PDB file of C-alpha atoms in Angstrom:
ATOM      1  CA  ALA L   1     -36.243 -22.139 -13.671  1.00 86.00           C
ATOM      2  CA  LEU L   2     -36.647 -18.534 -13.576  1.00 85.00           C
ATOM      3  CA  HIS L   3     -39.802 -18.578 -11.410  1.00 88.00           C
ATOM      4  CA  HIS L   4     -38.669 -15.957  -8.410  1.00 88.00           C
ATOM      5  CA  ARG L   5     -35.225 -16.657  -9.475  1.00 88.00           C
ATOM      6  CA  TRP L   6     -34.331 -13.706 -11.807  1.00 91.00           C
ATOM      7  CA  GLY L   7     -30.460 -13.373 -11.672  1.00 89.00           C
ATOM      8  CA  GLU L   8     -29.353 -16.944 -10.610  1.00 86.00           C
ATOM      9  CA  VAL L   9     -29.942 -19.555 -13.294  1.00 88.00           C
ATOM     10  CA  ASP L  10     -29.930 -16.675 -16.118  1.00 93.00           C
ATOM     11  CA  THR L  11     -26.647 -15.251 -15.011  1.00 95.00           C
ATOM     12  CA  HIS L  12     -25.523 -18.758 -14.580  1.00 94.00           C
ATOM     13  CA  ASP L  13     -26.211 -19.065 -18.598  1.00 95.00           C
ATOM     14  CA  MET L  14     -24.311 -16.178 -19.576  1.00 96.00           C
ATOM     15  CA  LEU L  15     -20.983 -17.177 -17.721  1.00 97.00           C
ATOM     16  CA  ALA L  16     -21.170 -20.710 -19.350  1.00 97.00           C
ATOM     17  CA  ALA L  17     -21.734 -19.024 -22.304  1.00 97.00           C
ATOM     18  CA  ALA L  18     -18.366 -17.322 -22.177  1.00 97.00           C
ATOM     19  CA  ASP L  19     -16.679 -20.562 -20.700  1.00 97.00           C
ATOM     20  CA  TYR L  20     -17.935 -22.135 -24.092  1.00 98.00           C
ATOM     21  CA  LEU L  21     -16.774 -19.250 -26.304  1.00 97.00           C
ATOM     22  CA  ARG L  22     -13.381 -19.236 -24.552  1.00 96.00           C
ATOM     23  CA  ALA L  23     -12.873 -22.902 -24.983  1.00 96.00           C
ATOM     24  CA  LEU L  24     -13.356 -22.470 -28.895  1.00 97.00           C
ATOM     25  CA  ASP L  25      -9.813 -22.279 -30.686  1.00 96.00           C
ATOM     26  CA  TRP L  26     -10.653 -19.594 -33.106  1.00 97.00           C
ATOM     27  CA  VAL L  27     -12.069 -17.221 -30.356  1.00 97.00           C
ATOM     28  CA  ASP L  28     -10.035 -14.815 -28.561  1.00 96.00           C
ATOM     29  CA  GLY L  29     -11.432 -16.053 -25.151  1.00 94.00           C
ATOM     30  CA  GLY L  30      -9.222 -13.021 -23.753  1.00 94.00           C
ATOM     31  CA  ARG L  31     -11.368 -10.470 -25.763  1.00 96.00           C
ATOM     32  CA  LEU L  32     -15.087 -11.071 -25.055  1.00 97.00           C
ATOM     33  CA  GLY L  33     -17.611  -8.425 -24.353  1.00 98.00           C
ATOM     34  CA  ILE L  34     -21.057  -8.569 -23.601  1.00 98.00           C
ATOM     35  CA  LEU L  35     -24.051  -6.957 -25.241  1.00 98.00           C
ATOM     36  CA  GLY L  36     -27.557  -6.726 -24.386  1.00 97.00           C
ATOM     37  CA  ALA L  37     -30.778  -5.071 -24.963  1.00 98.00           C
ATOM     38  CA  SER L  38     -33.866  -4.976 -22.450  1.00 96.00           C
ATOM     39  CA  TYR L  39     -33.461  -8.386 -20.656  1.00 94.00           C
ATOM     40  CA  GLY L  40     -30.258  -9.058 -22.303  1.00 96.00           C
ATOM     41  CA  SER L  41     -28.805  -5.988 -20.789  1.00 97.00           C
ATOM     42  CA  TYR L  42     -29.882  -6.988 -17.253  1.00 96.00           C
ATOM     43  CA  LEU L  43     -28.098 -10.157 -17.982  1.00 96.00           C
ATOM     44  CA  ALA L  44     -24.804  -8.359 -19.289  1.00 97.00           C
ATOM     45  CA  LEU L  45     -25.036  -6.315 -16.218  1.00 97.00           C
ATOM     46  CA  LEU L  46     -25.426  -9.585 -13.738  1.00 97.00           C
ATOM     47  CA  ALA L  47     -22.888 -11.181 -15.739  1.00 97.00           C
ATOM     48  CA  LEU L  48     -20.343  -8.664 -14.740  1.00 98.00           C
ATOM     49  CA  ALA L  49     -21.419  -7.929 -11.488  1.00 97.00           C
ATOM     50  CA  ARG L  50     -21.669 -12.218 -10.594  1.00 96.00           C
ATOM     51  CA  ASP L  51     -18.536 -13.088 -11.991  1.00 97.00           C
ATOM     52  CA  PRO L  52     -16.738 -15.204  -9.696  1.00 95.00           C
ATOM     53  CA  ASP L  53     -13.681 -15.332 -12.003  1.00 94.00           C
ATOM     54  CA  PRO L  54     -11.012 -13.336 -10.639  1.00 90.00           C
ATOM     55  CA  ALA L  55      -9.763 -12.076 -13.970  1.00 90.00           C
ATOM     56  CA  GLY L  56     -13.290 -11.522 -15.386  1.00 94.00           C
ATOM     57  CA  ARG L  57     -15.029 -13.637 -18.437  1.00 97.00           C
ATOM     58  CA  PHE L  58     -15.373 -10.095 -20.054  1.00 98.00           C
ATOM     59  CA  ARG L  59     -13.570  -7.237 -21.099  1.00 97.00           C
ATOM     60  CA  CYS L  60     -16.427  -4.746 -20.955  1.00 98.00           C
ATOM     61  CA  GLY L  61     -20.371  -4.447 -21.299  1.00 98.00           C
ATOM     62  CA  VAL L  62     -22.927  -2.683 -23.102  1.00 98.00           C
ATOM     63  CA  PRO L  63     -26.453  -2.307 -21.508  1.00 98.00           C
ATOM     64  CA  LEU L  64     -28.896  -0.807 -23.545  1.00 98.00           C
ATOM     65  CA  TYR L  65     -32.212   0.102 -21.902  1.00 97.00           C
ATOM     66  CA  GLY L  66     -32.472  -2.324 -19.337  1.00 95.00           C
ATOM     67  CA  ASP L  67     -33.215  -3.087 -15.710  1.00 95.00           C
ATOM     68  CA  SER L  68     -30.495  -2.671 -12.625  1.00 97.00           C
ATOM     69  CA  ASP L  69     -33.054  -2.836  -9.547  1.00 96.00           C
ATOM     70  CA  ILE L  70     -35.931  -5.015 -10.638  1.00 94.00           C
ATOM     71  CA  LEU L  71     -37.730  -3.929  -7.448  1.00 95.00           C
ATOM     72  CA  THR L  72     -37.743   0.060  -8.698  1.00 95.00           C
ATOM     73  CA  SER L  73     -38.217  -1.259 -12.265  1.00 94.00           C
ATOM     74  CA  TRP L  74     -41.348  -2.856 -11.420  1.00 94.00           C
ATOM     75  CA  ALA L  75     -42.486   0.221  -9.579  1.00 94.00           C
ATOM     76  CA  GLN L  76     -41.447   2.403 -12.546  1.00 93.00           C
ATOM     77  CA  ALA L  77     -42.706   0.300 -15.505  1.00 89.00           C
ATOM     78  CA  ASP L  78     -45.427   0.292 -17.542  1.00 89.00           C
ATOM     79  CA  ARG L  79     -48.668  -2.075 -16.905  1.00 93.00           C
ATOM     80  CA  ILE L  80     -47.410  -4.675 -18.937  1.00 92.00           C
ATOM     81  CA  GLY L  81     -43.854  -4.651 -17.698  1.00 89.00           C
ATOM     82  CA  ARG L  82     -45.056  -4.392 -14.143  1.00 93.00           C
ATOM     83  CA  GLU L  83     -47.581  -7.672 -14.927  1.00 94.00           C
ATOM     84  CA  ASP L  84     -44.540  -9.593 -16.688  1.00 92.00           C
ATOM     85  CA  CYS L  85     -42.799  -9.046 -13.556  1.00 93.00           C
ATOM     86  CA  GLU L  86     -45.421 -10.171 -11.065  1.00 95.00           C
ATOM     87  CA  ARG L  87     -45.932 -13.234 -13.060  1.00 94.00           C
ATOM     88  CA  GLN L  88     -42.146 -14.551 -13.080  1.00 93.00           C
ATOM     89  CA  MET L  89     -41.102 -12.824  -9.525  1.00 94.00           C
ATOM     90  CA  GLY L  90     -44.544 -12.466  -7.765  1.00 94.00           C
ATOM     91  CA  HIS L  91     -45.435  -9.392  -5.882  1.00 95.00           C
ATOM     92  CA  PRO L  92     -42.565  -7.527  -4.143  1.00 96.00           C
ATOM     93  CA  SER L  93     -44.505  -7.468  -1.084  1.00 95.00           C
ATOM     94  CA  ASP L  94     -44.321 -11.375  -1.207  1.00 95.00           C
ATOM     95  CA  HIS L  95     -40.911 -12.103  -2.931  1.00 93.00           C
ATOM     96  CA  LEU L  96     -38.478  -9.097  -1.669  1.00 94.00           C
ATOM     97  CA  PRO L  97     -35.618 -11.429  -0.969  1.00 93.00           C
ATOM     98  CA  GLY L  98     -35.819 -12.247  -4.645  1.00 93.00           C
ATOM     99  CA  TYR L  99     -36.063  -8.769  -6.023  1.00 94.00           C
ATOM    100  CA  LEU L 100     -32.990  -7.705  -3.935  1.00 94.00           C
ATOM    101  CA  ALA L 101     -30.974 -10.522  -5.024  1.00 92.00           C
ATOM    102  CA  GLY L 102     -31.806 -10.187  -8.459  1.00 93.00           C
ATOM    103  CA  SER L 103     -30.804  -6.841  -8.669  1.00 95.00           C
ATOM    104  CA  PRO L 104     -27.168  -6.582  -9.952  1.00 96.00           C
ATOM    105  CA  VAL L 105     -27.209  -2.576  -9.156  1.00 97.00           C
ATOM    106  CA  HIS L 106     -26.588  -3.503  -5.525  1.00 96.00           C
ATOM    107  CA  ASP L 107     -23.408  -5.599  -6.856  1.00 96.00           C
ATOM    108  CA  VAL L 108     -21.689  -2.782  -8.514  1.00 97.00           C
ATOM    109  CA  GLU L 109     -18.445  -2.715  -6.791  1.00 97.00           C
ATOM    110  CA  ARG L 110     -17.612  -6.228  -8.069  1.00 96.00           C
ATOM    111  CA  ILE L 111     -17.833  -4.818 -11.788  1.00 97.00           C
ATOM    112  CA  ARG L 112     -14.510  -4.592 -12.842  1.00 95.00           C
ATOM    113  CA  ARG L 113     -15.161  -4.060 -16.327  1.00 97.00           C
ATOM    114  CA  PRO L 114     -15.959  -0.711 -18.487  1.00 98.00           C
ATOM    115  CA  LEU L 115     -19.581  -0.104 -19.062  1.00 98.00           C
ATOM    116  CA  LEU L 116     -21.353   1.668 -22.191  1.00 98.00           C
ATOM    117  CA  ILE L 117     -24.657   2.556 -20.993  1.00 98.00           C
ATOM    118  CA  LEU L 118     -27.734   3.787 -23.442  1.00 98.00           C
ATOM    119  CA  HIS L 119     -31.271   4.451 -22.752  1.00 98.00           C
ATOM    120  CA  GLY L 120     -34.278   6.086 -24.355  1.00 98.00           C
ATOM    121  CA  ALA L 121     -35.301   9.021 -22.499  1.00 98.00           C
ATOM    122  CA  ASP L 122     -39.201   7.913 -23.141  1.00 97.00           C
ATOM    123  CA  ASP L 123     -38.646   4.448 -22.299  1.00 96.00           C
ATOM    124  CA  ASP L 124     -42.091   3.159 -20.710  1.00 92.00           C
ATOM    125  CA  ARG L 125     -41.159  -0.638 -20.071  1.00 93.00           C
ATOM    126  CA  VAL L 126     -37.972   0.117 -18.718  1.00 95.00           C
ATOM    127  CA  HIS L 127     -37.918   3.874 -17.214  1.00 95.00           C
ATOM    128  CA  PRO L 128     -35.093   5.401 -17.847  1.00 97.00           C
ATOM    129  CA  LEU L 129     -34.042   5.843 -14.136  1.00 97.00           C
ATOM    130  CA  GLN L 130     -32.972   2.374 -13.909  1.00 97.00           C
ATOM    131  CA  SER L 131     -29.921   3.571 -15.856  1.00 98.00           C
ATOM    132  CA  GLU L 132     -29.484   6.565 -13.881  1.00 98.00           C
ATOM    133  CA  GLN L 133     -29.958   4.807 -10.753  1.00 97.00           C
ATOM    134  CA  LEU L 134     -27.038   2.396 -11.870  1.00 98.00           C
ATOM    135  CA  VAL L 135     -25.034   5.431 -13.306  1.00 98.00           C
ATOM    136  CA  GLU L 136     -25.310   6.991  -9.817  1.00 98.00           C
ATOM    137  CA  ALA L 137     -24.123   3.657  -8.182  1.00 98.00           C
ATOM    138  CA  LEU L 138     -21.167   3.138 -10.594  1.00 98.00           C
ATOM    139  CA  GLN L 139     -19.969   6.843  -9.740  1.00 98.00           C
ATOM    140  CA  ARG L 140     -20.410   6.104  -5.889  1.00 98.00           C
ATOM    141  CA  ALA L 141     -18.157   3.094  -6.514  1.00 98.00           C
ATOM    142  CA  GLY L 142     -15.554   4.930  -8.961  1.00 98.00           C
ATOM    143  CA  LYS L 143     -16.222   2.549 -12.010  1.00 98.00           C
ATOM    144  CA  THR L 144     -15.239   3.289 -15.612  1.00 98.00           C
ATOM    145  CA  PHE L 145     -18.586   3.929 -17.424  1.00 98.00           C
ATOM    146  CA  GLU L 146     -20.078   5.738 -20.526  1.00 98.00           C
ATOM    147  CA  TYR L 147     -23.844   6.769 -20.567  1.00 98.00           C
ATOM    148  CA  TYR L 148     -25.786   8.177 -23.215  1.00 98.00           C
ATOM    149  CA  GLN L 149     -29.573   9.349 -23.068  1.00 98.00           C
ATOM    150  CA  TYR L 150     -31.410   9.494 -26.330  1.00 98.00           C
ATOM    151  CA  GLU L 151     -34.497  12.236 -26.577  1.00 97.00           C
ATOM    152  CA  GLY L 152     -37.160  10.952 -28.515  1.00 97.00           C
ATOM    153  CA  GLU L 153     -36.523   7.160 -27.682  1.00 98.00           C
ATOM    154  CA  GLY L 154     -38.255   4.592 -25.948  1.00 97.00           C
ATOM    155  CA  HIS L 155     -37.638   0.744 -25.324  1.00 95.00           C
ATOM    156  CA  GLY L 156     -35.325   0.670 -28.298  1.00 95.00           C
ATOM    157  CA  PHE L 157     -34.176   3.355 -30.659  1.00 97.00           C
ATOM    158  CA  LEU L 158     -35.856   4.168 -34.071  1.00 96.00           C
ATOM    159  CA  HIS L 159     -34.699   7.395 -34.883  1.00 98.00           C
ATOM    160  CA  ARG L 160     -31.848   7.530 -37.658  1.00 98.00           C
ATOM    161  CA  ASP L 161     -29.568  10.051 -35.887  1.00 98.00           C
ATOM    162  CA  ASN L 162     -29.869   8.345 -32.669  1.00 98.00           C
ATOM    163  CA  LEU L 163     -29.323   4.766 -34.373  1.00 98.00           C
ATOM    164  CA  LEU L 164     -26.207   6.122 -36.022  1.00 98.00           C
ATOM    165  CA  HIS L 165     -24.758   7.797 -32.849  1.00 98.00           C
ATOM    166  CA  LYS L 166     -25.313   4.175 -31.379  1.00 98.00           C
ATOM    167  CA  TYR L 167     -24.040   2.144 -33.436  1.00 98.00           C
ATOM    168  CA  ALA L 168     -20.750   4.442 -34.012  1.00 98.00           C
ATOM    169  CA  THR L 169     -20.285   4.908 -30.493  1.00 98.00           C
ATOM    170  CA  ILE L 170     -20.626   0.992 -29.682  1.00 98.00           C
ATOM    171  CA  GLU L 171     -18.323   0.458 -32.533  1.00 98.00           C
ATOM    172  CA  ARG L 172     -15.864   2.819 -30.745  1.00 98.00           C
ATOM    173  CA  PHE L 173     -16.197   1.599 -27.208  1.00 98.00           C
ATOM    174  CA  LEU L 174     -15.895  -2.060 -28.187  1.00 98.00           C
ATOM    175  CA  ASP L 175     -12.892  -1.246 -30.369  1.00 97.00           C
ATOM    176  CA  TRP L 176     -11.067   0.463 -27.648  1.00 97.00           C
ATOM    177  CA  TYR L 177     -11.631  -2.295 -24.935  1.00 97.00           C
ATOM    178  CA  LEU L 178     -11.374  -5.451 -27.163  1.00 96.00           C
ATOM    179  CA  LEU L 179      -8.552  -4.784 -29.363  1.00 91.00           C
TER     180      LEU L 179
END
């Protein structure tokens, strides 16, 4: 279903999941946040940028070391990441419209909720420039966000001090925006 269609059916799945949760009587549907790492980060951004609900399904988002522009990510990624992207999206020279349509960085003006963006400075799979490109677009659009880049971390965080900071920062952010 995702072949040449990143950012379409997968985004609909994220929005449908929020609708399902909001329908449960034991969930406060007005206090949902969305958090994801790597491809999940990409999906969290898409869900916030492509949510047609005027009120918004989510009150905040936490993208962790994920793509914001799959075209530039393809160019910046390590070999495995680039081959994975081509296997699913085709080569950018053959499928440029799909790469552009699947990139949430082009829709940041539609993001209505605050973001907490976390990325490792030494990430070879999803280059930290992906988060920096997102931050620049968010700044131009006047959006609310926080951004932390962790030195010595790759695609995921392993160092104790960075993990403690990451979890404490996420907890504070979610407490602020969801309570």
